[in-house]
CSV table of C-alpha atoms in Angstrom, one decimal:
chain,number,residue,atom,x,y,z
A,1,UNK,CA,47.9,-0.6,77.9
A,2,UNK,CA,44.2,0.4,78.7
A,3,UNK,CA,41.3,-0.9,76.5
A,4,UNK,CA,40.3,2.6,75.5
A,5,UNK,CA,43.8,3.8,74.8
A,6,UNK,CA,43.1,4.8,71.1
A,7,UNK,CA,40.1,6.7,72.3
A,8,UNK,CA,42.0,8.4,75.0
A,9,UNK,CA,44.5,9.5,72.4
A,10,UNK,CA,41.7,10.8,70.3
A,11,UNK,CA,40.2,12.6,73.1
A,12,UNK,CA,43.7,14.4,73.7
A,13,UNK,CA,43.8,15.4,70.2
A,14,UNK,CA,40.4,16.8,70.4
A,15,UNK,CA,41.1,18.8,73.6
A,16,UNK,CA,44.3,20.0,71.9
A,17,UNK,CA,42.3,21.1,68.8
A,18,UNK,CA,39.9,22.9,71.2
A,19,UNK,CA,42.8,24.8,72.8
A,20,UNK,CA,44.2,25.6,69.4
A,21,UNK,CA,40.8,27.0,68.2
A,22,UNK,CA,40.6,29.1,71.4
A,23,UNK,CA,44.0,30.3,70.7
A,24,UNK,CA,43.0,31.3,67.3
A,25,UNK,CA,40.1,33.1,68.6
A,26,UNK,CA,42.1,35.1,71.2
A,27,UNK,CA,44.6,36.0,68.5
A,28,UNK,CA,41.6,37.4,66.3
A,29,UNK,CA,40.4,39.2,69.3
A,30,UNK,CA,43.6,40.8,69.9
A,31,UNK,CA,44.2,41.6,66.3
A,32,UNK,CA,40.8,43.3,66.3
A,33,UNK,CA,41.6,45.4,69.4
A,34,UNK,CA,44.9,46.4,67.9
A,35,UNK,CA,43.2,47.5,64.8
A,36,UNK,CA,40.8,49.6,66.8
A,37,UNK,CA,43.8,51.2,68.7
A,38,UNK,CA,45.5,51.8,65.4
A,39,UNK,CA,42.4,53.6,64.0
A,40,UNK,CA,42.3,55.8,67.3
A,41,UNK,CA,45.9,56.5,67.1
A,42,UNK,CA,45.4,57.6,63.6
A,43,UNK,CA,42.5,59.9,64.5
A,44,UNK,CA,44.5,61.4,67.3
A,45,UNK,CA,47.4,62.1,64.9
A,46,UNK,CA,45.1,63.9,62.7
A,47,UNK,CA,43.7,66.2,65.6
A,48,UNK,CA,47.4,66.8,66.6
A,49,UNK,CA,48.2,67.9,63.1
A,50,UNK,CA,45.1,70.3,63.1
A,51,UNK,CA,46.2,71.8,66.4
A,52,UNK,CA,49.7,72.3,65.1
A,53,UNK,CA,48.5,73.9,62.0
A,54,UNK,CA,46.2,76.3,64.0
A,55,UNK,CA,49.2,77.3,66.3
A,56,UNK,CA,51.2,78.1,63.2
A,57,UNK,CA,48.5,80.3,61.7
A,58,UNK,CA,48.0,82.0,65.1
A,59,UNK,CA,51.6,82.8,65.4
A,60,UNK,CA,51.9,84.1,61.8
A,61,UNK,CA,48.7,86.4,62.2
A,62,UNK,CA,49.9,87.7,65.6
A,63,UNK,CA,52.0,90.8,65.9
A,64,UNK,CA,55.5,90.4,67.0
A,65,UNK,CA,54.7,92.6,70.1
A,66,UNK,CA,52.7,89.8,71.7
A,67,UNK,CA,53.9,89.3,75.1
A,68,UNK,CA,55.3,86.0,76.3
A,69,UNK,CA,52.6,85.7,78.8
A,70,UNK,CA,50.1,85.4,76.1
A,71,UNK,CA,52.3,82.9,74.1
A,72,UNK,CA,52.5,80.7,77.3
A,73,UNK,CA,48.9,80.9,77.9
A,74,UNK,CA,48.0,79.7,74.5
A,75,UNK,CA,50.7,76.8,74.8
A,76,UNK,CA,49.1,75.8,78.1
A,77,UNK,CA,45.7,75.7,76.4
A,78,UNK,CA,47.0,73.4,73.6
A,79,UNK,CA,48.7,71.1,76.1
A,80,UNK,CA,45.5,70.7,78.0
A,81,UNK,CA,43.7,69.8,74.8
A,82,UNK,CA,46.5,67.1,74.0
A,83,UNK,CA,46.3,65.7,77.5
A,84,UNK,CA,44.0,62.8,76.9
A,85,UNK,CA,43.0,60.8,79.9
A,86,UNK,CA,42.4,57.1,79.9
A,87,UNK,CA,38.7,56.1,80.5
A,88,UNK,CA,38.7,52.8,82.1
A,89,UNK,CA,35.1,52.2,80.8
A,90,UNK,CA,36.6,52.0,77.2
A,91,UNK,CA,39.4,49.4,78.1
A,92,UNK,CA,38.8,45.9,76.7
A,93,UNK,CA,40.0,43.1,79.0
A,94,UNK,CA,41.3,39.9,77.3
A,95,UNK,CA,40.8,36.7,79.4
A,96,UNK,CA,43.6,34.0,79.6
A,97,UNK,CA,43.3,30.9,77.8
A,98,UNK,CA,42.5,27.8,79.9
A,99,UNK,CA,45.4,25.3,79.9
A,100,UNK,CA,46.2,21.9,81.2
A,101,UNK,CA,49.2,22.0,83.5
A,102,UNK,CA,51.5,19.0,83.2
A,103,UNK,CA,55.0,18.3,84.3
A,104,UNK,CA,57.8,15.9,83.5
A,105,UNK,CA,56.4,13.5,86.0
A,106,UNK,CA,53.0,13.5,84.7
A,107,UNK,CA,52.2,10.0,83.3
A,108,UNK,CA,49.6,9.1,80.6
A,109,UNK,CA,46.7,8.1,83.0
A,110,UNK,CA,47.1,11.4,84.9
A,111,UNK,CA,47.2,13.4,81.7
A,112,UNK,CA,44.0,11.5,80.4
A,113,UNK,CA,42.3,12.6,83.7
A,114,UNK,CA,43.2,16.1,83.2
A,115,UNK,CA,42.0,15.9,79.6
A,116,UNK,CA,38.6,14.5,80.9
A,117,UNK,CA,38.3,17.5,83.5
A,118,UNK,CA,39.0,20.0,80.7
A,119,UNK,CA,36.4,18.4,78.6
A,120,UNK,CA,33.8,18.5,81.4
A,121,UNK,CA,34.8,22.2,82.2
A,122,UNK,CA,34.2,23.2,78.5
A,123,UNK,CA,31.1,21.0,77.9
A,124,UNK,CA,33.0,18.7,75.4
A,125,UNK,CA,31.3,15.2,75.3
A,126,UNK,CA,34.4,12.9,75.4
A,127,UNK,CA,32.1,9.9,75.3
A,128,UNK,CA,31.6,10.4,71.5
A,129,UNK,CA,33.9,9.1,68.7
A,130,UNK,CA,36.6,11.9,69.1
A,131,UNK,CA,37.8,11.3,65.4
A,132,UNK,CA,34.4,12.7,64.1
A,133,UNK,CA,35.4,16.1,65.7
A,134,UNK,CA,39.0,15.9,64.5
A,135,UNK,CA,38.2,15.7,60.7
A,136,UNK,CA,36.1,17.8,58.4
A,137,UNK,CA,33.0,16.3,56.8
A,138,UNK,CA,34.9,16.0,53.5
A,139,UNK,CA,37.9,14.3,55.3
A,140,UNK,CA,35.5,11.9,56.8
A,141,UNK,CA,33.9,11.1,53.5
A,142,UNK,CA,37.4,10.6,51.9
A,143,UNK,CA,38.5,8.4,54.7
A,144,UNK,CA,35.4,6.2,54.5
A,145,UNK,CA,35.8,5.8,50.8
A,146,UNK,CA,39.5,4.8,51.1
A,147,UNK,CA,38.7,2.4,53.7
A,148,UNK,CA,36.0,0.9,51.6
A,149,UNK,CA,38.2,0.8,48.5
A,150,UNK,CA,41.5,-0.5,50.1
A,151,UNK,CA,40.9,-2.1,53.3
A,152,UNK,CA,37.6,-3.9,53.2
A,153,UNK,CA,37.1,-7.4,52.0
A,154,UNK,CA,35.3,-7.5,48.7
A,155,UNK,CA,33.9,-10.1,46.4
A,156,UNK,CA,35.8,-10.5,43.1
A,157,UNK,CA,34.4,-8.7,39.9
A,158,UNK,CA,36.2,-11.0,37.3
A,159,UNK,CA,35.2,-11.0,33.7
A,160,UNK,CA,35.2,-13.9,31.3
A,161,UNK,CA,38.8,-13.2,30.4
A,162,UNK,CA,40.1,-13.5,33.9
A,163,UNK,CA,38.5,-17.0,34.1
A,164,UNK,CA,39.8,-18.0,30.9
A,165,UNK,CA,43.3,-16.7,31.8
A,166,UNK,CA,43.3,-18.5,35.2
A,167,UNK,CA,42.0,-21.7,33.7
A,168,UNK,CA,44.6,-21.8,31.0
A,169,UNK,CA,47.3,-21.2,33.5
A,170,UNK,CA,45.9,-24.0,35.6
A,171,UNK,CA,45.9,-26.3,32.7
A,172,UNK,CA,49.5,-25.6,31.9
A,173,UNK,CA,50.4,-26.5,35.5
A,174,UNK,CA,48.4,-29.5,35.4
A,175,UNK,CA,50.1,-30.8,32.2
A,176,UNK,CA,53.4,-30.2,33.7
A,177,UNK,CA,52.2,-32.1,36.8
A,178,UNK,CA,50.8,-35.3,35.0
A,179,UNK,CA,53.6,-35.3,32.4
A,180,UNK,CA,56.7,-34.5,34.3
A,181,UNK,CA,55.9,-35.1,38.0
A,182,UNK,CA,53.8,-38.2,38.4
A,183,UNK,CA,54.7,-40.6,41.2
A,184,UNK,CA,58.0,-41.0,43.1
A,185,UNK,CA,60.4,-43.2,41.0
A,186,UNK,CA,58.5,-42.4,37.8
A,187,UNK,CA,59.0,-38.8,37.6
A,188,UNK,CA,61.2,-36.8,35.1
A,189,UNK,CA,61.2,-33.7,37.4
A,190,UNK,CA,61.7,-36.0,40.3
A,191,UNK,CA,65.0,-37.4,39.0
A,192,UNK,CA,66.2,-33.8,38.5
A,193,UNK,CA,65.1,-32.9,42.1
A,194,UNK,CA,67.0,-35.9,43.4
A,195,UNK,CA,70.3,-34.8,41.6
A,196,UNK,CA,69.9,-31.3,42.9
A,197,UNK,CA,69.3,-32.8,46.5
A,198,UNK,CA,72.6,-34.9,46.2
A,199,UNK,CA,74.5,-31.8,45.0
A,200,UNK,CA,73.1,-29.7,47.9
A,201,UNK,CA,74.1,-32.5,50.4
A,202,UNK,CA,77.7,-32.5,48.9
A,203,UNK,CA,77.9,-28.8,49.2
A,204,UNK,CA,76.8,-28.7,52.7
A,205,UNK,CA,79.3,-31.7,53.5
A,206,UNK,CA,82.1,-29.7,52.1
A,207,UNK,CA,81.1,-26.6,54.0
A,208,UNK,CA,81.4,-28.5,57.4
A,209,UNK,CA,84.7,-30.3,56.5
A,210,UNK,CA,84.2,-33.1,54.0
A,211,UNK,CA,87.1,-33.5,51.5
A,212,UNK,CA,85.5,-34.3,48.1
A,213,UNK,CA,88.7,-34.7,46.3
A,214,UNK,CA,89.8,-37.5,48.6
A,215,UNK,CA,86.5,-39.3,47.9
A,216,UNK,CA,87.0,-38.9,44.2
A,217,UNK,CA,90.5,-40.2,44.4
A,218,UNK,CA,89.4,-43.3,46.3
A,219,UNK,CA,86.8,-44.0,43.5
A,220,UNK,CA,84.0,-43.6,46.1
A,221,UNK,CA,80.5,-42.5,45.4
A,222,UNK,CA,80.7,-38.9,46.3
A,223,UNK,CA,77.1,-38.6,47.6
A,224,UNK,CA,77.4,-41.6,49.6
A,225,UNK,CA,80.6,-40.5,51.0
A,226,UNK,CA,79.2,-37.0,51.9
A,227,UNK,CA,76.2,-38.7,53.6
A,228,UNK,CA,78.6,-40.9,55.5
A,229,UNK,CA,80.6,-38.0,56.7
A,230,UNK,CA,77.4,-36.2,57.8
A,231,UNK,CA,76.1,-39.2,59.6
A,232,UNK,CA,79.3,-39.5,61.7
A,233,UNK,CA,79.5,-35.7,62.4
A,234,UNK,CA,75.9,-35.2,63.4
A,235,UNK,CA,75.0,-38.1,65.5
A,236,UNK,CA,71.8,-38.2,67.6
A,237,UNK,CA,70.2,-40.4,70.1
A,238,UNK,CA,66.7,-40.8,68.4
A,239,UNK,CA,67.7,-42.7,65.2
A,240,UNK,CA,66.3,-46.1,66.2
A,241,UNK,CA,65.3,-47.6,62.7
A,242,UNK,CA,63.5,-51.0,63.7
A,243,UNK,CA,61.0,-52.2,66.0
A,244,UNK,CA,63.6,-54.2,67.6
A,245,UNK,CA,65.6,-51.1,68.3
A,246,UNK,CA,62.7,-49.8,70.4
A,247,UNK,CA,62.2,-52.9,72.3
A,248,UNK,CA,58.8,-53.4,70.6
A,249,UNK,CA,57.4,-50.1,71.7
A,250,UNK,CA,56.8,-48.9,68.1
A,251,UNK,CA,55.0,-51.5,65.8
A,252,UNK,CA,56.0,-51.8,62.2
A,253,UNK,CA,59.0,-49.5,62.5
A,254,UNK,CA,61.5,-50.2,59.6
A,255,UNK,CA,64.3,-48.7,57.7
A,256,UNK,CA,61.8,-47.2,55.1
A,257,UNK,CA,59.7,-45.5,57.4
A,258,UNK,CA,61.6,-44.5,60.6
A,259,UNK,CA,62.3,-41.1,59.1
A,260,UNK,CA,58.5,-40.6,59.0
A,261,UNK,CA,57.7,-42.0,62.4
A,262,UNK,CA,60.5,-40.4,64.3
A,263,UNK,CA,59.2,-36.8,65.1
A,264,UNK,CA,62.8,-35.6,65.3
A,265,UNK,CA,63.4,-36.4,61.6
A,266,UNK,CA,60.8,-33.9,60.5
A,267,UNK,CA,62.2,-30.9,58.7
A,268,UNK,CA,59.8,-28.4,60.5
A,269,UNK,CA,59.2,-26.8,63.7
A,270,UNK,CA,57.7,-30.0,65.1
A,271,UNK,CA,60.9,-31.8,64.3
A,272,UNK,CA,63.2,-29.1,65.7
A,273,UNK,CA,61.2,-29.1,69.0
A,274,UNK,CA,61.3,-32.9,69.5
A,275,UNK,CA,64.9,-33.2,68.4
A,276,UNK,CA,66.1,-30.7,70.9
A,277,UNK,CA,63.7,-32.3,73.5
A,278,UNK,CA,65.0,-35.8,72.8
A,279,UNK,CA,68.7,-34.6,72.8
A,280,UNK,CA,68.3,-33.0,76.3
A,281,UNK,CA,66.3,-35.7,77.9
A,282,UNK,CA,68.0,-38.6,76.3
A,283,UNK,CA,64.6,-40.0,74.9
A,284,UNK,CA,63.3,-40.8,71.4
A,285,UNK,CA,59.8,-39.8,70.3
A,286,UNK,CA,57.7,-41.6,67.5
A,287,UNK,CA,54.2,-41.1,66.1
A,288,UNK,CA,52.7,-44.3,64.9
A,289,UNK,CA,49.2,-45.6,64.5
A,290,UNK,CA,47.6,-42.7,66.1
A,291,UNK,CA,49.8,-42.6,69.1
A,292,UNK,CA,52.9,-40.6,70.3
A,293,UNK,CA,55.4,-42.9,71.8
A,294,UNK,CA,58.4,-41.8,73.9
A,295,UNK,CA,61.3,-44.4,74.9
A,296,UNK,CA,64.4,-43.8,76.8
A,297,UNK,CA,67.8,-43.9,75.1
A,298,UNK,CA,71.4,-44.0,76.1
A,299,UNK,CA,72.5,-40.9,77.9
A,300,UNK,CA,73.2,-38.1,75.2
A,301,UNK,CA,75.4,-35.1,76.3
A,302,UNK,CA,75.1,-32.1,74.1
A,303,UNK,CA,78.2,-30.0,73.8
A,304,UNK,CA,78.2,-26.4,75.1
A,305,UNK,CA,79.1,-24.8,78.3
A,306,UNK,CA,75.6,-23.2,79.1
A,307,UNK,CA,72.0,-23.7,78.3
A,308,UNK,CA,72.0,-21.3,75.1
A,309,UNK,CA,75.1,-22.9,73.7
A,310,UNK,CA,73.6,-26.5,74.2
A,311,UNK,CA,70.3,-25.3,72.5
A,312,UNK,CA,72.5,-24.1,69.6
A,313,UNK,CA,74.4,-27.5,69.4
A,314,UNK,CA,71.0,-29.1,69.6
A,315,UNK,CA,69.8,-27.1,66.5
A,316,UNK,CA,72.9,-27.8,64.6
A,317,UNK,CA,72.8,-31.5,65.3
A,318,UNK,CA,69.2,-31.6,64.1
A,319,UNK,CA,69.9,-29.7,61.0
A,320,UNK,CA,73.1,-31.6,60.1
A,321,UNK,CA,71.3,-35.0,60.6
A,322,UNK,CA,68.4,-33.8,58.4
A,323,UNK,CA,71.0,-33.0,55.8
A,324,UNK,CA,72.6,-36.4,56.1
A,325,UNK,CA,69.2,-38.1,55.8
A,326,UNK,CA,67.2,-36.3,53.0
A,327,UNK,CA,69.1,-37.9,50.4
A,328,UNK,CA,69.0,-41.3,51.7
A,329,UNK,CA,71.5,-43.4,53.9
A,330,UNK,CA,74.9,-43.7,52.8
A,331,UNK,CA,74.7,-47.5,52.4
A,332,UNK,CA,71.6,-47.4,50.0
A,333,UNK,CA,73.0,-44.6,48.0
A,334,UNK,CA,76.4,-46.3,47.8
A,335,UNK,CA,74.7,-49.3,46.2
A,336,UNK,CA,73.1,-47.1,43.7
A,337,UNK,CA,69.6,-46.8,45.3
A,338,UNK,CA,67.5,-43.8,45.9
A,339,UNK,CA,67.2,-44.2,49.5
A,340,UNK,CA,64.5,-43.0,52.0
A,341,UNK,CA,64.7,-39.4,52.5
A,342,UNK,CA,62.9,-37.1,55.2
A,343,UNK,CA,59.1,-36.5,55.1
A,344,UNK,CA,57.5,-33.4,53.6
A,345,UNK,CA,57.0,-30.8,56.5
A,346,UNK,CA,54.2,-31.8,58.7
A,347,UNK,CA,53.5,-34.9,56.6
A,348,UNK,CA,54.1,-37.2,59.8
A,349,UNK,CA,51.0,-35.6,61.4
A,350,UNK,CA,49.0,-38.0,59.2
A,351,UNK,CA,50.4,-40.9,61.5
A,352,UNK,CA,47.8,-39.4,64.1
A,353,UNK,CA,44.9,-40.2,61.6
A,354,UNK,CA,44.5,-43.9,62.7
A,355,UNK,CA,41.1,-44.3,61.3
A,356,UNK,CA,39.2,-45.5,58.1
A,357,UNK,CA,39.5,-48.7,56.1
A,358,UNK,CA,41.1,-48.4,52.7
A,359,UNK,CA,41.9,-51.0,50.1
A,360,UNK,CA,41.5,-54.7,50.2
A,361,UNK,CA,43.5,-55.0,53.4
A,362,UNK,CA,41.2,-52.5,55.2
A,363,UNK,CA,44.2,-50.4,56.2
A,364,UNK,CA,43.8,-47.1,58.3
A,365,UNK,CA,44.7,-43.7,56.7
A,366,UNK,CA,47.8,-43.6,58.9
A,367,UNK,CA,49.1,-47.0,57.5
A,368,UNK,CA,48.2,-45.7,53.9
A,369,UNK,CA,50.4,-42.6,54.3
A,370,UNK,CA,53.2,-44.5,55.8
A,371,UNK,CA,53.2,-46.8,52.7
A,372,UNK,CA,53.1,-43.6,50.5
A,373,UNK,CA,56.1,-42.3,52.2
A,374,UNK,CA,57.9,-45.6,51.8
A,375,UNK,CA,57.3,-45.4,48.0
A,376,UNK,CA,59.5,-42.2,47.9
A,377,UNK,CA,56.9,-39.5,48.7
A,378,UNK,CA,59.5,-37.4,50.5
A,379,UNK,CA,60.9,-33.8,50.6
A,380,UNK,CA,62.9,-34.4,47.4
A,381,UNK,CA,59.6,-35.4,45.6
A,382,UNK,CA,58.0,-32.3,47.0
A,383,UNK,CA,60.7,-30.2,45.2
A,384,UNK,CA,59.4,-31.8,41.9
A,385,UNK,CA,55.6,-31.2,43.0
A,386,UNK,CA,56.5,-27.5,43.8
A,387,UNK,CA,57.2,-26.8,40.0
A,388,UNK,CA,53.8,-27.0,38.6
A,389,UNK,CA,52.4,-25.1,41.7
A,390,UNK,CA,54.8,-22.4,41.2
A,391,UNK,CA,54.3,-22.3,37.5
A,392,UNK,CA,50.5,-21.9,38.0
A,393,UNK,CA,51.0,-19.2,40.7
A,394,UNK,CA,53.7,-17.1,38.8
A,395,UNK,CA,52.0,-17.5,35.6
A,396,UNK,CA,48.6,-16.3,36.8
A,397,UNK,CA,50.1,-13.2,38.6
A,398,UNK,CA,52.0,-12.4,35.5
A,399,UNK,CA,49.0,-12.5,33.3
A,400,UNK,CA,47.0,-10.6,35.8
A,401,UNK,CA,49.6,-7.7,35.5
A,402,UNK,CA,49.6,-7.9,31.8
A,403,UNK,CA,45.9,-7.6,31.5
A,404,UNK,CA,45.7,-4.7,34.2
A,405,UNK,CA,48.2,-2.7,32.3
A,406,UNK,CA,47.4,-3.3,28.7
A,407,UNK,CA,43.8,-4.1,28.7
A,408,UNK,CA,42.4,-2.0,31.8
A,409,UNK,CA,45.1,0.9,31.1
A,410,UNK,CA,46.3,0.9,34.6
A,411,UNK,CA,49.7,2.3,35.8
A,412,UNK,CA,52.4,-0.3,36.4
A,413,UNK,CA,52.4,0.5,40.1
A,414,UNK,CA,48.6,-0.2,40.1
A,415,UNK,CA,49.2,-3.4,38.3
A,416,UNK,CA,51.3,-5.2,40.9
A,417,UNK,CA,49.7,-8.6,41.6
A,418,UNK,CA,49.0,-8.0,45.3
A,419,UNK,CA,47.2,-11.1,46.9
A,420,UNK,CA,44.7,-8.9,48.5
A,421,UNK,CA,43.2,-7.9,45.1
A,422,UNK,CA,39.8,-9.8,45.0
A,423,UNK,CA,40.1,-10.4,41.3
A,424,UNK,CA,43.6,-11.9,41.5
A,425,UNK,CA,42.5,-14.0,44.5
A,426,UNK,CA,39.8,-15.5,42.5
A,427,UNK,CA,42.0,-16.1,39.5
A,428,UNK,CA,44.5,-17.9,41.7
A,429,UNK,CA,41.6,-19.9,43.1
A,430,UNK,CA,40.5,-20.9,39.7
A,431,UNK,CA,44.0,-21.6,38.5
A,432,UNK,CA,45.1,-23.9,41.2
A,433,UNK,CA,41.7,-25.4,41.3
A,434,UNK,CA,42.1,-26.5,37.6
A,435,UNK,CA,45.6,-27.9,38.4
A,436,UNK,CA,44.1,-29.8,41.3
A,437,UNK,CA,41.2,-31.2,39.1
A,438,UNK,CA,43.7,-32.3,36.4
A,439,UNK,CA,45.9,-33.9,39.1
A,440,UNK,CA,43.1,-35.7,40.9
A,441,UNK,CA,41.5,-37.1,37.6
A,442,UNK,CA,44.9,-38.3,36.5
A,443,UNK,CA,45.8,-40.0,39.9
A,444,UNK,CA,42.5,-41.7,40.0
A,445,UNK,CA,42.6,-43.0,36.5
A,446,UNK,CA,46.2,-44.3,36.8
A,447,UNK,CA,45.8,-45.7,40.2
A,448,UNK,CA,42.5,-47.5,39.3
A,449,UNK,CA,41.1,-46.5,42.8
A,450,UNK,CA,44.0,-48.1,44.7
A,451,UNK,CA,44.6,-45.7,47.8
A,452,UNK,CA,48.3,-45.9,48.0
A,453,UNK,CA,49.0,-45.3,44.3
A,454,UNK,CA,46.4,-42.5,44.3
A,455,UNK,CA,47.9,-40.6,47.0
A,456,UNK,CA,51.5,-41.2,45.6
A,457,UNK,CA,50.4,-39.7,42.4
A,458,UNK,CA,48.6,-36.8,44.0
A,459,UNK,CA,50.3,-33.4,44.2
A,460,UNK,CA,49.9,-32.6,48.0
A,461,UNK,CA,51.4,-29.0,47.6
A,462,UNK,CA,48.9,-28.2,45.0
A,463,UNK,CA,46.0,-29.3,47.1
A,464,UNK,CA,47.3,-27.4,50.2
A,465,UNK,CA,47.5,-24.3,48.1
A,466,UNK,CA,44.2,-24.7,46.7
A,467,UNK,CA,42.7,-25.3,50.3
A,468,UNK,CA,44.4,-22.1,51.5
A,469,UNK,CA,43.1,-20.0,48.7
A,470,UNK,CA,39.6,-21.7,49.2
A,471,UNK,CA,39.6,-20.6,52.8
A,472,UNK,CA,40.7,-17.1,51.8
A,473,UNK,CA,37.8,-16.8,49.3
A,474,UNK,CA,35.3,-18.2,51.6
A,475,UNK,CA,36.4,-15.7,54.3
A,476,UNK,CA,36.3,-12.8,51.8
A,477,UNK,CA,32.7,-14.0,50.7
A,478,UNK,CA,31.4,-14.3,54.3
A,479,UNK,CA,32.9,-11.1,55.6
A,480,UNK,CA,32.4,-9.0,52.6
A,481,UNK,CA,32.2,-5.3,53.7
A,482,UNK,CA,34.3,-6.0,56.7
A,483,UNK,CA,37.9,-4.8,57.5
A,484,UNK,CA,40.6,-6.6,55.7
A,485,UNK,CA,43.1,-7.0,58.7
A,486,UNK,CA,46.0,-8.3,56.4
A,487,UNK,CA,45.6,-5.3,54.2
A,488,UNK,CA,45.7,-2.9,57.1
A,489,UNK,CA,48.7,-4.7,58.6
A,490,UNK,CA,50.5,-4.5,55.3
A,491,UNK,CA,49.7,-0.8,54.9
A,492,UNK,CA,50.8,0.0,58.5
A,493,UNK,CA,54.1,-2.0,57.9
A,494,UNK,CA,54.9,-0.2,54.7
A,495,UNK,CA,54.3,3.2,56.5
A,496,UNK,CA,56.4,2.1,59.3
A,497,UNK,CA,59.3,1.3,56.9
A,498,UNK,CA,58.9,4.6,55.4
A,499,UNK,CA,59.3,6.3,58.7
A,500,UNK,CA,62.5,4.3,59.5
A,501,UNK,CA,64.1,5.5,56.2
């Protein structure tokens, strides 16, 4: 596609509008000529009527003895008067409309060249913005107003009630966070999340063939039995759990942190990529102390008859193994322990940050985050951390809708809490900022400044959401008055969906 494709389309529309205007002018010209002919015809009819009346009068006043020669002579005179000749100097010639000749084989570039030729021939400056000529002044003003109102980044215009509402929602989320989330192992919501994770694991194991009734009959721990079944069904080659198993290549690798340091155990796109890569190449990839380390493993053969089926089997192995690990190992869970789950998505990237000196032992940030994970800061704990974040988010959006409808008297459809609304964006920032403030103060007080405990009590999801909103607010402030690309994309997507219905 050419760089000026949109402008070429606009010029094509401008030329077509020029042709349409010419067509309308020709129709007006033809209509004017036809009106003249109609008037002339009407005048001729009047002359004819007068002549016929004169002839009738002549016949009535003439004696019946008039010879036929005299009658024929008078008729000849009348015919001569009716015989109107065409005067070429009174004929109006209508010129043809200039057109662009195209065929089925004409491509877009050729058509654009023809458009440019037409514009040059008719003194159309096609270097100008074509859309200025395609819309009237009132349409241009209306479009500019709509773009400014709906598709430009604007600073929020919040009143005191907006800030009070957002702050209150943040306080509610913060209280839920410090009272019911806390740190792993000391979390009321965390215990509920652990139980839900166990149920999900059992459901998935049943889906792929595990017999829960048989495990119950044998008096086994059902969750441990389900995990053991998944471990045997979805075996992988990158499950080394100790430094010794890697022949010393990965330092400080243990049963408590190998899910964090093994990239294939990450429940995100990074984990999926390295899992399939390791399964195809019979390798195992780790991230530890700021380094990415790859070791060779025993030959691992993926099932499948072709490349696509092997990719699918690799994905199934990765997902199934994640499900076997996210509730802990079968041995630990069978003994009544919580077990080490899988890391929060992208949390293992902290292992690349091998810098800084924290605590009495002067540990790097990578080592500190590994200790945090070993304390139970995994995906199950993330489920608990998500509750105050979602509470703050949904409560703020709900209160914005209520205020917009009942206080500002907007229609329900205009009160929808769209994230592109500047006031809602600011309210979400204040709400999540309040949540993070409460979370950070609580974590600092309870940890006494000890880094591992501080991070263990910090709600990472809340800070990530707050960071995202902060960047959006900074972007809106810096680019105020510029086009909001996200809003334009959303509008175009909605219009496209309407066209498909």
